[in-house]
Short mmCIF file of C-alpha atoms and ligand atoms in Angstrom, two decimals:
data_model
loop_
_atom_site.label_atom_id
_atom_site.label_comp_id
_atom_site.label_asym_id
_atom_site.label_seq_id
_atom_site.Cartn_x
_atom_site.Cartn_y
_atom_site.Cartn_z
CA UNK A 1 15.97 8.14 25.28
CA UNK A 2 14.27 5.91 22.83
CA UNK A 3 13.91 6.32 18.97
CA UNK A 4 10.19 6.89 17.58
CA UNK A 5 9.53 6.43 14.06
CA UNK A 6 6.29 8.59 12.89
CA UNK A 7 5.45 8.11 9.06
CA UNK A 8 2.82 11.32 7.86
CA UNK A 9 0.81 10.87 5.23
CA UNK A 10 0.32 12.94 2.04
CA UNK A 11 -3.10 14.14 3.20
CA UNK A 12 -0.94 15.40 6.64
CA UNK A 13 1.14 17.22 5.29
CA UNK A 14 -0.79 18.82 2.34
CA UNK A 15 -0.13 22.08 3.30
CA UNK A 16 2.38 24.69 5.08
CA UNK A 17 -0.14 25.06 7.99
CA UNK A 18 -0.21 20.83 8.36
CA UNK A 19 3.77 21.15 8.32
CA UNK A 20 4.10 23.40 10.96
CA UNK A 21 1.66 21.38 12.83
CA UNK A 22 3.33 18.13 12.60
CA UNK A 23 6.53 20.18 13.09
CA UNK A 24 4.95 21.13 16.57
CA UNK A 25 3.91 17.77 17.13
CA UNK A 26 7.09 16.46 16.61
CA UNK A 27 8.33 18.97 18.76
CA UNK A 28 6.61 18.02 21.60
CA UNK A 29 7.94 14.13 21.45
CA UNK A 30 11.48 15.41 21.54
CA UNK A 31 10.95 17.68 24.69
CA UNK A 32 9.01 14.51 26.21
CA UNK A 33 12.71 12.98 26.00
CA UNK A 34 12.09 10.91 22.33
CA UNK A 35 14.32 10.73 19.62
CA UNK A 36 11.85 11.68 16.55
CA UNK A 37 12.94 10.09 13.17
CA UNK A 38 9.81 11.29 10.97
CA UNK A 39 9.61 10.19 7.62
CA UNK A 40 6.98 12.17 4.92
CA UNK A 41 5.08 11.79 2.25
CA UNK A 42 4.45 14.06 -0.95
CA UNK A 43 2.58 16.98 0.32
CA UNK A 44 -1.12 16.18 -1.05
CA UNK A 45 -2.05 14.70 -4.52
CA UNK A 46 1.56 15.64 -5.48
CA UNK A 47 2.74 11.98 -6.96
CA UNK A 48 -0.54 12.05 -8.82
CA UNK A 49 0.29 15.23 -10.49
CA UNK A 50 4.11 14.30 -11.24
CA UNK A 51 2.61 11.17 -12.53
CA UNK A 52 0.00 12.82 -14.69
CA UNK A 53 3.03 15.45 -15.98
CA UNK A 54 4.84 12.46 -16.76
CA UNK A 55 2.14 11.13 -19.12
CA UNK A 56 1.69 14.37 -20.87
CA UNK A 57 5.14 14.62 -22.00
CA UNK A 58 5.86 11.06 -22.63
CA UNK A 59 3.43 8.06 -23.80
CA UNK A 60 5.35 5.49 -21.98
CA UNK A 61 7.30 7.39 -19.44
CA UNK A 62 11.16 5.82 -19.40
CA UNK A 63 10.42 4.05 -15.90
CA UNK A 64 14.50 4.94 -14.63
CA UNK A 65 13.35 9.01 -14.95
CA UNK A 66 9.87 8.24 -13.74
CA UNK A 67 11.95 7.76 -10.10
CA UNK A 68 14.34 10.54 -10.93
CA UNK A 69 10.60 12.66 -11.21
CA UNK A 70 8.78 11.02 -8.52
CA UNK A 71 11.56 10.91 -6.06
CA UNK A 72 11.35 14.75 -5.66
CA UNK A 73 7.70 14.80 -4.34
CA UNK A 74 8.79 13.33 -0.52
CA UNK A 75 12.25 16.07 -1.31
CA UNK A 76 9.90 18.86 -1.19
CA UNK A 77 8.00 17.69 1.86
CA UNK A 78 11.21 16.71 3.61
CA UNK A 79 12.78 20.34 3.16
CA UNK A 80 9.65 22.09 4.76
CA UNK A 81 9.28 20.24 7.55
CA UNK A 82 12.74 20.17 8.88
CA UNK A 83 12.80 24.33 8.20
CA UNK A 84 9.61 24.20 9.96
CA UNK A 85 10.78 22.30 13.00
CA UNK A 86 14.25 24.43 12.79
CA UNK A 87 11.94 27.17 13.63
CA UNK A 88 10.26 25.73 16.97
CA UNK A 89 14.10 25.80 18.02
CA UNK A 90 15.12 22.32 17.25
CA UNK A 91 18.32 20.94 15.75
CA UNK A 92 16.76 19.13 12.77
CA UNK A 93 18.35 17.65 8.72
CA UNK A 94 16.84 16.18 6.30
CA UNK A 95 17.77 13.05 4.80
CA UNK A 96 16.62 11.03 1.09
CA UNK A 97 16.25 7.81 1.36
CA UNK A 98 19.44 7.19 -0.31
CA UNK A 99 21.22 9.31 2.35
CA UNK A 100 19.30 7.30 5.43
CA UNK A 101 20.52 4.39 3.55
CA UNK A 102 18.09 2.51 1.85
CA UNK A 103 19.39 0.26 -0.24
CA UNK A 104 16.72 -1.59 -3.05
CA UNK A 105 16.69 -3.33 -6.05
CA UNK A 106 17.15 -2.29 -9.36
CA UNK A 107 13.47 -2.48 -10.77
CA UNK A 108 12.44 1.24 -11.34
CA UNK A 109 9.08 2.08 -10.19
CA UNK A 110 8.38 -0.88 -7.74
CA UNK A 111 11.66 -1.55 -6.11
CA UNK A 112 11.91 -3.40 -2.86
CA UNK A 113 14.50 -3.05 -0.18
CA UNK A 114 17.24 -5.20 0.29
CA UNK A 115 19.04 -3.68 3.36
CA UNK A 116 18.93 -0.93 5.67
CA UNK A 117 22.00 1.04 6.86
CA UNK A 118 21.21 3.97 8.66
CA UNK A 119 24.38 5.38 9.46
CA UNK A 120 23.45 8.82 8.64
CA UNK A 121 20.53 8.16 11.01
CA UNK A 122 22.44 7.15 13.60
CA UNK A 123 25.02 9.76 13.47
CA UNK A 124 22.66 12.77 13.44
CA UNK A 125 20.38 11.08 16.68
CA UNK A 126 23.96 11.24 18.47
CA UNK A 127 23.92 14.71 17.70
CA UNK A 128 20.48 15.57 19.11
CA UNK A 129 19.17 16.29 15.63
CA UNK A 130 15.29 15.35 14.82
CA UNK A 131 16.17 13.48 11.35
CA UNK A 132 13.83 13.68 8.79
CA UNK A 133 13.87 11.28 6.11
CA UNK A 134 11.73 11.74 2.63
CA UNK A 135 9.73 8.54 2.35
CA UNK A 136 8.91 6.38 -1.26
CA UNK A 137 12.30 6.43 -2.71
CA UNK A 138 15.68 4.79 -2.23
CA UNK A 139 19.06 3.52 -4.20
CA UNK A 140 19.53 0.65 -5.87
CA UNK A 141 22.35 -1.55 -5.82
CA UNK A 142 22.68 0.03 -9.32
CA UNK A 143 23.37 3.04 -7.90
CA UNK A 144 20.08 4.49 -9.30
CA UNK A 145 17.18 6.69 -7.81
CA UNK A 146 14.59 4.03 -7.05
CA UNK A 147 10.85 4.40 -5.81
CA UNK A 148 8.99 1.43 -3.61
CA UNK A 149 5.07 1.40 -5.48
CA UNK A 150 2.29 3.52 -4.26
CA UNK A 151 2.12 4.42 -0.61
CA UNK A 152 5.62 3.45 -0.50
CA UNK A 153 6.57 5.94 2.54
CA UNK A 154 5.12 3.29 4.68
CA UNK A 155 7.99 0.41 3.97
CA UNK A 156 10.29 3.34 4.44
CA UNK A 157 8.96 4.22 8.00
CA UNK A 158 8.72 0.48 8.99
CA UNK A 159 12.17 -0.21 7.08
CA UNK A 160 14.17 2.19 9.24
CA UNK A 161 11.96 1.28 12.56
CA UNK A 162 13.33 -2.21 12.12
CA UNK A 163 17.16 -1.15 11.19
CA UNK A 164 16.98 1.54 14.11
CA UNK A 165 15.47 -1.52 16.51
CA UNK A 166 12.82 1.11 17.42
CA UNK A 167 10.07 0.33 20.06
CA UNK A 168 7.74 2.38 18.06
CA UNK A 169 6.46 2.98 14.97
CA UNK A 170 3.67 4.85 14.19
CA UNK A 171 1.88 5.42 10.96
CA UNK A 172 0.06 8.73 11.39
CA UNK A 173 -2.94 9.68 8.86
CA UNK A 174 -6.08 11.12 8.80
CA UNK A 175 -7.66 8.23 9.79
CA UNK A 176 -7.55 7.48 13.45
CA UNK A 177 -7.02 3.47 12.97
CA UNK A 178 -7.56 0.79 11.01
CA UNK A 179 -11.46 0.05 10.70
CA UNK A 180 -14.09 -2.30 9.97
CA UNK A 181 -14.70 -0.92 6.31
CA UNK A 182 -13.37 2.65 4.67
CA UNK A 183 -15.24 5.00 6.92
CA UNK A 184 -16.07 7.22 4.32
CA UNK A 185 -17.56 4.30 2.13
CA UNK A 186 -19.39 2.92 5.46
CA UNK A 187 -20.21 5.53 8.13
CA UNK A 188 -20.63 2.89 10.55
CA UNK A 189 -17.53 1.02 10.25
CA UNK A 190 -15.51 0.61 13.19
CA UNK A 191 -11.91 1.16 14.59
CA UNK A 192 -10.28 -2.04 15.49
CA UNK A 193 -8.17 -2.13 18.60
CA UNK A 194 -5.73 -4.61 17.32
CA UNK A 195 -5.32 -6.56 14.24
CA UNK A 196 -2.46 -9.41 12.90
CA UNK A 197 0.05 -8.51 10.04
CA UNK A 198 -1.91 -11.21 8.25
CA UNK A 199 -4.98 -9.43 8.26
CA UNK A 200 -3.78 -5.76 7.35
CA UNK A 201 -1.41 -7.28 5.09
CA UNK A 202 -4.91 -8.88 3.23
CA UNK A 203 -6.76 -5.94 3.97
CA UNK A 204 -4.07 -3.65 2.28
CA UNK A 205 -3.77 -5.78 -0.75
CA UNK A 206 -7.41 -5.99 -1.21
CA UNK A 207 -7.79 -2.07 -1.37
CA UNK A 208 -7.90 -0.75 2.25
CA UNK A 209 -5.41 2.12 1.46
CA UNK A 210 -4.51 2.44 5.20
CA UNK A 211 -1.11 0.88 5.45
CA UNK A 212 0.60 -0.33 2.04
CA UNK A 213 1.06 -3.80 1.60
CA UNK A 214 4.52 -4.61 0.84
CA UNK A 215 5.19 -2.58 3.93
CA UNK A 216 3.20 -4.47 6.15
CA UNK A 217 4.69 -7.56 4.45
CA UNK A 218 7.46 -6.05 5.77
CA UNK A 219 6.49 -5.30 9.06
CA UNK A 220 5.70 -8.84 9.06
CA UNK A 221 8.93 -10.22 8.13
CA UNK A 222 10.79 -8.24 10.45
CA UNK A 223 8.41 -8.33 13.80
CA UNK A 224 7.61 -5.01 13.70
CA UNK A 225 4.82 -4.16 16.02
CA UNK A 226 3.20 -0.99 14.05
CA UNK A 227 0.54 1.62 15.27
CA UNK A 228 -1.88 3.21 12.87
CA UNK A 229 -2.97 6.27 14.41
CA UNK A 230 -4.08 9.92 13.53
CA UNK A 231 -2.00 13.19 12.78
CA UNK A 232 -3.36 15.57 14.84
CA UNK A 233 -5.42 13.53 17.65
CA UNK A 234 -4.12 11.75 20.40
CA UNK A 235 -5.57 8.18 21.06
CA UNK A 236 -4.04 4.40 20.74
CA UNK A 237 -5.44 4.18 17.24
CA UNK A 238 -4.61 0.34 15.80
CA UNK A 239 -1.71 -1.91 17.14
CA UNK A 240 -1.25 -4.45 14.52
CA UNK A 241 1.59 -6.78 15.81
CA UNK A 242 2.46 -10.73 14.73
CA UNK A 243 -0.51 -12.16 16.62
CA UNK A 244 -2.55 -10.30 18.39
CA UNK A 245 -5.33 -12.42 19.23
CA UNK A 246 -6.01 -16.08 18.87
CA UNK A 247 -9.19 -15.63 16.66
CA UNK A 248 -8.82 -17.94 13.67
CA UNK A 249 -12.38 -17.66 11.73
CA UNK A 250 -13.48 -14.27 12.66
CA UNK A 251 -14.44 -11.57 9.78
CA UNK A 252 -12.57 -8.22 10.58
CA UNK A 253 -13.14 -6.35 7.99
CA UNK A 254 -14.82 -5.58 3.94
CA UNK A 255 -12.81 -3.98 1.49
CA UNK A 256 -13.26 -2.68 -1.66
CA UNK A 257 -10.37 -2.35 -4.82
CA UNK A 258 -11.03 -0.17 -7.12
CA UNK A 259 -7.44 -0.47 -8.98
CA UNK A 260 -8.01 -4.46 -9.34
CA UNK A 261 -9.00 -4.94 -12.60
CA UNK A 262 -9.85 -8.15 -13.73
CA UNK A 263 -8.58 -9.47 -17.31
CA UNK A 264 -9.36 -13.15 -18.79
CA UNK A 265 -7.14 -14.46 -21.75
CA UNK A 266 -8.36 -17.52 -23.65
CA UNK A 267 -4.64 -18.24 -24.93
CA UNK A 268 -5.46 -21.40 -27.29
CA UNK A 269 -2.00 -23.50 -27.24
CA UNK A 270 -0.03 -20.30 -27.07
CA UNK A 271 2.39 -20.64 -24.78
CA UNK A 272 2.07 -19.06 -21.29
CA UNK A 273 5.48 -18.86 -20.04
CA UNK A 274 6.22 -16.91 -22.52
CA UNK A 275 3.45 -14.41 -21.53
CA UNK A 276 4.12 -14.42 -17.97
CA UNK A 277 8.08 -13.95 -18.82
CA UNK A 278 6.68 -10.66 -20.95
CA UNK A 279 4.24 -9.43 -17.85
CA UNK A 280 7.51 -9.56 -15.81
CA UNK A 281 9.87 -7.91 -17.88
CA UNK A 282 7.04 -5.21 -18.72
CA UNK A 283 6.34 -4.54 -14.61
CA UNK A 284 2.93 -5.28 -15.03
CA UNK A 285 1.73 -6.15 -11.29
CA UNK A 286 -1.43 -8.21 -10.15
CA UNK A 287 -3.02 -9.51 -7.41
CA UNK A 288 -4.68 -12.56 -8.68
CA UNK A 289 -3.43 -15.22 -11.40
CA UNK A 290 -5.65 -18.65 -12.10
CA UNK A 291 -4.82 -20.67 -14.82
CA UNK A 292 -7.15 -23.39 -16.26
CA UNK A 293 -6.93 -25.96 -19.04
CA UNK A 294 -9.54 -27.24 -20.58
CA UNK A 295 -8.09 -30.30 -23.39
CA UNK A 296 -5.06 -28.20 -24.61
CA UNK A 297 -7.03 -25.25 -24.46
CA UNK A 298 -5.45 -22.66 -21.74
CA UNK A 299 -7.23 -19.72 -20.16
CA UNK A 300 -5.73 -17.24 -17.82
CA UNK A 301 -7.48 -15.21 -15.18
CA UNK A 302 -5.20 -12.07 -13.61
CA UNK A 303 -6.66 -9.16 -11.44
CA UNK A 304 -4.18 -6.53 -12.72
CA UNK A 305 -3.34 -4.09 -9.73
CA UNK A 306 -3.70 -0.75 -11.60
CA UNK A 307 -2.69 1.18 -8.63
CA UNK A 308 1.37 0.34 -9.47
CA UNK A 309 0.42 -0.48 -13.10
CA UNK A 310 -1.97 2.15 -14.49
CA UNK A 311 -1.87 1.08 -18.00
CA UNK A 312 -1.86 -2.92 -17.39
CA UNK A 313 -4.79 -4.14 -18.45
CA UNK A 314 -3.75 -2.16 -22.24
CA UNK A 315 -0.68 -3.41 -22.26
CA UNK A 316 -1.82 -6.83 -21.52
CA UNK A 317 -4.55 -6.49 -24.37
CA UNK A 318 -2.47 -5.04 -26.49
CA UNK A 319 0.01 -7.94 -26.12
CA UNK A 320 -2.46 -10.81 -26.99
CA UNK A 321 -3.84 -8.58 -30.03
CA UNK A 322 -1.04 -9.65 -31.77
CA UNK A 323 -1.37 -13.21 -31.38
CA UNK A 324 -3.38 -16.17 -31.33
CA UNK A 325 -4.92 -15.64 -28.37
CA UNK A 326 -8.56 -14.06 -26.99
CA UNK A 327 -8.57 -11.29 -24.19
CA UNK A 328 -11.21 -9.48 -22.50
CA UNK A 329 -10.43 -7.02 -20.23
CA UNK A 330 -13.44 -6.65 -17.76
CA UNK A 331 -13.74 -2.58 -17.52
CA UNK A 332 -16.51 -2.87 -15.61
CA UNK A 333 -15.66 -4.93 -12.68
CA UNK A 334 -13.35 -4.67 -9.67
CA UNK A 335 -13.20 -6.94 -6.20
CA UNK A 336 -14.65 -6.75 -3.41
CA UNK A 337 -13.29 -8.67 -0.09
CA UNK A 338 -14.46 -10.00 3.44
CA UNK A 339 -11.17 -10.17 5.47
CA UNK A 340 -10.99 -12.60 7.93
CA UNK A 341 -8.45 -15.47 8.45
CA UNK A 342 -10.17 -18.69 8.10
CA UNK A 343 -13.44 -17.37 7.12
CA UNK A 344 -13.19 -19.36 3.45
CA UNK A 345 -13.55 -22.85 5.73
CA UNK A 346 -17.15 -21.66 7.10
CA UNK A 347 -19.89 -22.72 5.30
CA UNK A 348 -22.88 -19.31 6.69
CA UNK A 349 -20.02 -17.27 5.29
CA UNK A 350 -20.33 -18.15 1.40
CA UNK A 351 -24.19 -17.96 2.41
CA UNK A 352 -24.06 -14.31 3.46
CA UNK A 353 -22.33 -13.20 0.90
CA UNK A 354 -23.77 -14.74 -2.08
CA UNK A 355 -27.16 -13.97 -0.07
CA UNK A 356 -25.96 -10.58 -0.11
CA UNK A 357 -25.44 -10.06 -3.65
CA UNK A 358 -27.98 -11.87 -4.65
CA UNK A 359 -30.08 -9.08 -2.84
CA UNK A 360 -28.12 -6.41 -4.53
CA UNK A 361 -29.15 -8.49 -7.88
CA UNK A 362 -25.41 -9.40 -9.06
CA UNK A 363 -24.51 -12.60 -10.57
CA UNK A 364 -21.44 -12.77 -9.71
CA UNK A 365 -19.10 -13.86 -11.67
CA UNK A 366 -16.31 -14.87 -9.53
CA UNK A 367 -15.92 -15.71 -5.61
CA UNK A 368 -13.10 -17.23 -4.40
CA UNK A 369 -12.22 -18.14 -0.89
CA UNK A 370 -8.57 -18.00 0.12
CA UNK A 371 -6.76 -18.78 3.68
CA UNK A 372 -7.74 -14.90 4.29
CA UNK A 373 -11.04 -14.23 3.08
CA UNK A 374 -13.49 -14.16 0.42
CA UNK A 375 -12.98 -12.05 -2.99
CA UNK A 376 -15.87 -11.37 -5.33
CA UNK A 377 -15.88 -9.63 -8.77
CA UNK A 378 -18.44 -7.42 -8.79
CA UNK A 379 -19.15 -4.33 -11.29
CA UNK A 380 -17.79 -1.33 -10.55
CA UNK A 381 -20.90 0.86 -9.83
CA UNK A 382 -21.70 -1.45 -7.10
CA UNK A 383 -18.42 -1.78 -5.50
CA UNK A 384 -19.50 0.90 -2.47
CA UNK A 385 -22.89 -1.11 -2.43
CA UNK A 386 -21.77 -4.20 -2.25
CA UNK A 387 -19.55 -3.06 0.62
CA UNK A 388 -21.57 -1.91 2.93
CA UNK A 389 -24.44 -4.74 2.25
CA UNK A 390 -21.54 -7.28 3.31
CA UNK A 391 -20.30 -5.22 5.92
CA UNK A 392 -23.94 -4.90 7.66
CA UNK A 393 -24.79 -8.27 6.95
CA UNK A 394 -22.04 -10.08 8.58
CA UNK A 395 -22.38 -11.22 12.15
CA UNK A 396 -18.92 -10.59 13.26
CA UNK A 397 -18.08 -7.32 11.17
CA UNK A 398 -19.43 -3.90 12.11
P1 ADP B 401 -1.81 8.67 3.85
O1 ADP B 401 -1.97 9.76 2.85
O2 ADP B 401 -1.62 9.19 5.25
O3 ADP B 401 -0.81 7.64 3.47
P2 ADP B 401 -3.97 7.10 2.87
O4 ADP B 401 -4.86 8.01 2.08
O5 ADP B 401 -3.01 6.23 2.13
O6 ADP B 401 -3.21 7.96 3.97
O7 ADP B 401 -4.85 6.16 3.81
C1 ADP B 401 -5.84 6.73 4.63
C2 ADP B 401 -7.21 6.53 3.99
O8 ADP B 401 -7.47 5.13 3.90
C3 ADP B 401 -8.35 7.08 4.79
O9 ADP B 401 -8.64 8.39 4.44
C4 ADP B 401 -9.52 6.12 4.51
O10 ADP B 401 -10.52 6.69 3.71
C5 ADP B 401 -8.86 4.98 3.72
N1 ADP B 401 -9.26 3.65 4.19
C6 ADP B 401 -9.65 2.65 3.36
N2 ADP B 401 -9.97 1.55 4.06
C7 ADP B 401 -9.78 1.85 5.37
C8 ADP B 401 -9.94 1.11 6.58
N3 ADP B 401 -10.37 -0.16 6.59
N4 ADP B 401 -9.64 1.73 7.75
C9 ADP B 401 -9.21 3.01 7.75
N5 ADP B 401 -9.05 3.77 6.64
C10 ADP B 401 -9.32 3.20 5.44
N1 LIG B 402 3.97 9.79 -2.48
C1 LIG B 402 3.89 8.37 -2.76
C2 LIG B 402 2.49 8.00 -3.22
O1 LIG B 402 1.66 8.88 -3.36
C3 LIG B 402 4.32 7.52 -1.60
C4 LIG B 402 3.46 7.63 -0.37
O2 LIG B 402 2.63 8.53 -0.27
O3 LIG B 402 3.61 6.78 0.52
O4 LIG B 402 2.24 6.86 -3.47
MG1 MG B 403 -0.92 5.85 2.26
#
């Protein structure tokens, strides 16, 4: 009998009908002779509403009882579904993260793992128990309740697919694959049959909220082959392994970021490393940092990721109002990406694009090529447009 690891999404398990159908779903893999280890998300918008609570209590929420608060989301979910499966007449438990043995560091909020030992796992599978383990949170070698960053469930799926040596791993949502472009941004984006860490791993950090990043930089590290595939359908979905095609240079796919906010600071002859020591110890996350001197003038150029840090772009404005040192946080604009490994090198490639927004009548401020695509700054109203403009203009995309 081999071990299957199925992650479910908030969205698929939102309700006490969706538990009881992945409960039956899961079901039906352990009388087909698997040995289920299911890991679950907060049931629907729940980590937004903890989060929210959180804020209306506290101004600056003290980031240690943030996890304490957060951690109980995937609890809740966890406790349902195994009663739920209990009740198709299966041996199930339910396991925390702690418990299944994920060990992290000690930053609060956006902890990454360190090591995985499942012996709880392992002892309840010899007992012919489903094991269900609440995704998102773990301990830290502190000791301490810790929680992974936003859509964290996913490292903990891949995380124990890797320490259980699993031949599967599936990461179940309400989106049948991994496609072309957010399907409900572009209607005729396409599912992908198979895609490189690499490229989800871009595609993720560049807003694509199918799989989380740091879990497919995960994936990545570890060889895990992963398939992204839907709740309640049946169908192959997306296998997204170390290589899955030799394809250097083709576009896959457009995304759009709406938590990448992009913030310029004209720091004078203040010292940076002192800033960048201060974004650190403050868990302010971002995507993108470019510095640039100009004499001994220095400016800074970060794309704050406001998904994991909400309130970065004030803290980071707040910091340089007390200093010598000019900061504009651009509101208005977010990034917009064409994911493709090599793509930066072609020359038609910066042609559609800038052609593109040119046609959409944005002068852009920023596009920058990297080893996995092209990134544009474009204002926010025009993030869907831009989009699906670059997503039907490109030859190899859609
Ligand atoms: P879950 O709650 O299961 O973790 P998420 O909401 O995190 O699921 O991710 C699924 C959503 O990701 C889909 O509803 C879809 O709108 C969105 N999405 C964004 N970009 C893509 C893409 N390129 N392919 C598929 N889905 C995408
Ligand atoms: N519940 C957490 C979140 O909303 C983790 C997850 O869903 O993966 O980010
Ligand atoms: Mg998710």
């Amino acid at each position: 009998m081999s071990v299957i690891v199925l992650k479910f999404g908030g969205s698929s398990v939102a309700t006490p009908e969706h538990l009881r159908k992945v409960a039956a779903k899961v079901t039906a893999l352990r009388e087909a002779g698997h040995l289920p280890v299911v890991v679950v998300s907060a049931m629907g918008k729940t980590t937004d509403g903890l989060l929210s609570l959180a804020s209306e209590v506290s101004g600056h929420p003290h980031r240690r009882e943030l996890d304490m608060l957060l951690s109980t989301g995937e609890r809740i979910s966890m406790a349902l579904l195994t009663m739920a499966i209990r009740d198709c007449g299966h041996e199930a438990i339910s396991l925390t993260g702690s418990q299944a043995g994920i060990i992290t560091t000690t930053d609060h909020n956006q902890a990454r793992i360190i090591e995985v030992r499942p012996i709880r796992v392992h002892e309840a599978l010899e007992k012919g128990r489903i094991v269900i383990v609440g995704g998102f949170a773990g301990v830290s070698t502190d000791k301490e309740v810790t929680t992974l960053g936003r859509g964290g469930s996913d490292t903990t799926a891949i995380s124990l697919a890797a320490a259980l040596d699993a031949p599967e791993c599936w990461i179940c949502s309400d989106v049948d694959g991994v496609y072309t472009a957010d399907p409900r941004v572009v209607p005729e984006a396409r599912k992908i049959d198979a895609l490189s860490h690499g490229e989800v791993l871009e595609m993720g950090l560049r807003g694509a909220k199918v799989l989380a990043p740091e879990a497919i930089d995960y994936a990545r590290r570890h060889g895990v082959t992963l398939h992204a595939r839907a709740s309640f359908t049946d169908g192959r979905g997306t296998v997204i392994t170390h290589r899955p095609h030799p394809g250097v240079g083709r576009a896959v796919a457009v995304a759009g970021d709406r938590t990448a906010l992009p913030v310029a600071v004209d720091a004078g002859t203040t010292t940076l490393s002192e800033f960048f020591a201060w974004l650190g110890q403050e868990g302010v996350r971002w995507k993108d940092a470019r510095r640039h001197q100009t004499g001994s003038s220095a400016r800074v150029e970060l794309v704050v990721d406001t998904l994991n840090t909400p309130d970065g772009g004030a803290l980071i404005a707040d910091y340089w109002r007390s200093r010598a040192g000019d900061c504009v946080v651009h509101e208005d604009l977010r990034t917009a990406t064409i994911v493709g490994e090599g793509i930066a090198e072609q020359a038609p490639m910066w042609g559609h694009a800038t052609d593109a927004l040119a046609n959409l009548g944005i002068e852009c401020p920023a596009l920058v090529g990297n080893a996995w695509g092209l990134t544009a700054q474009v204002p926010e109203h025009q993030l869907d447009d831009v989009v699906r403009a670059w997503h039907g203009a490109l030859p190899s995309v859609g």
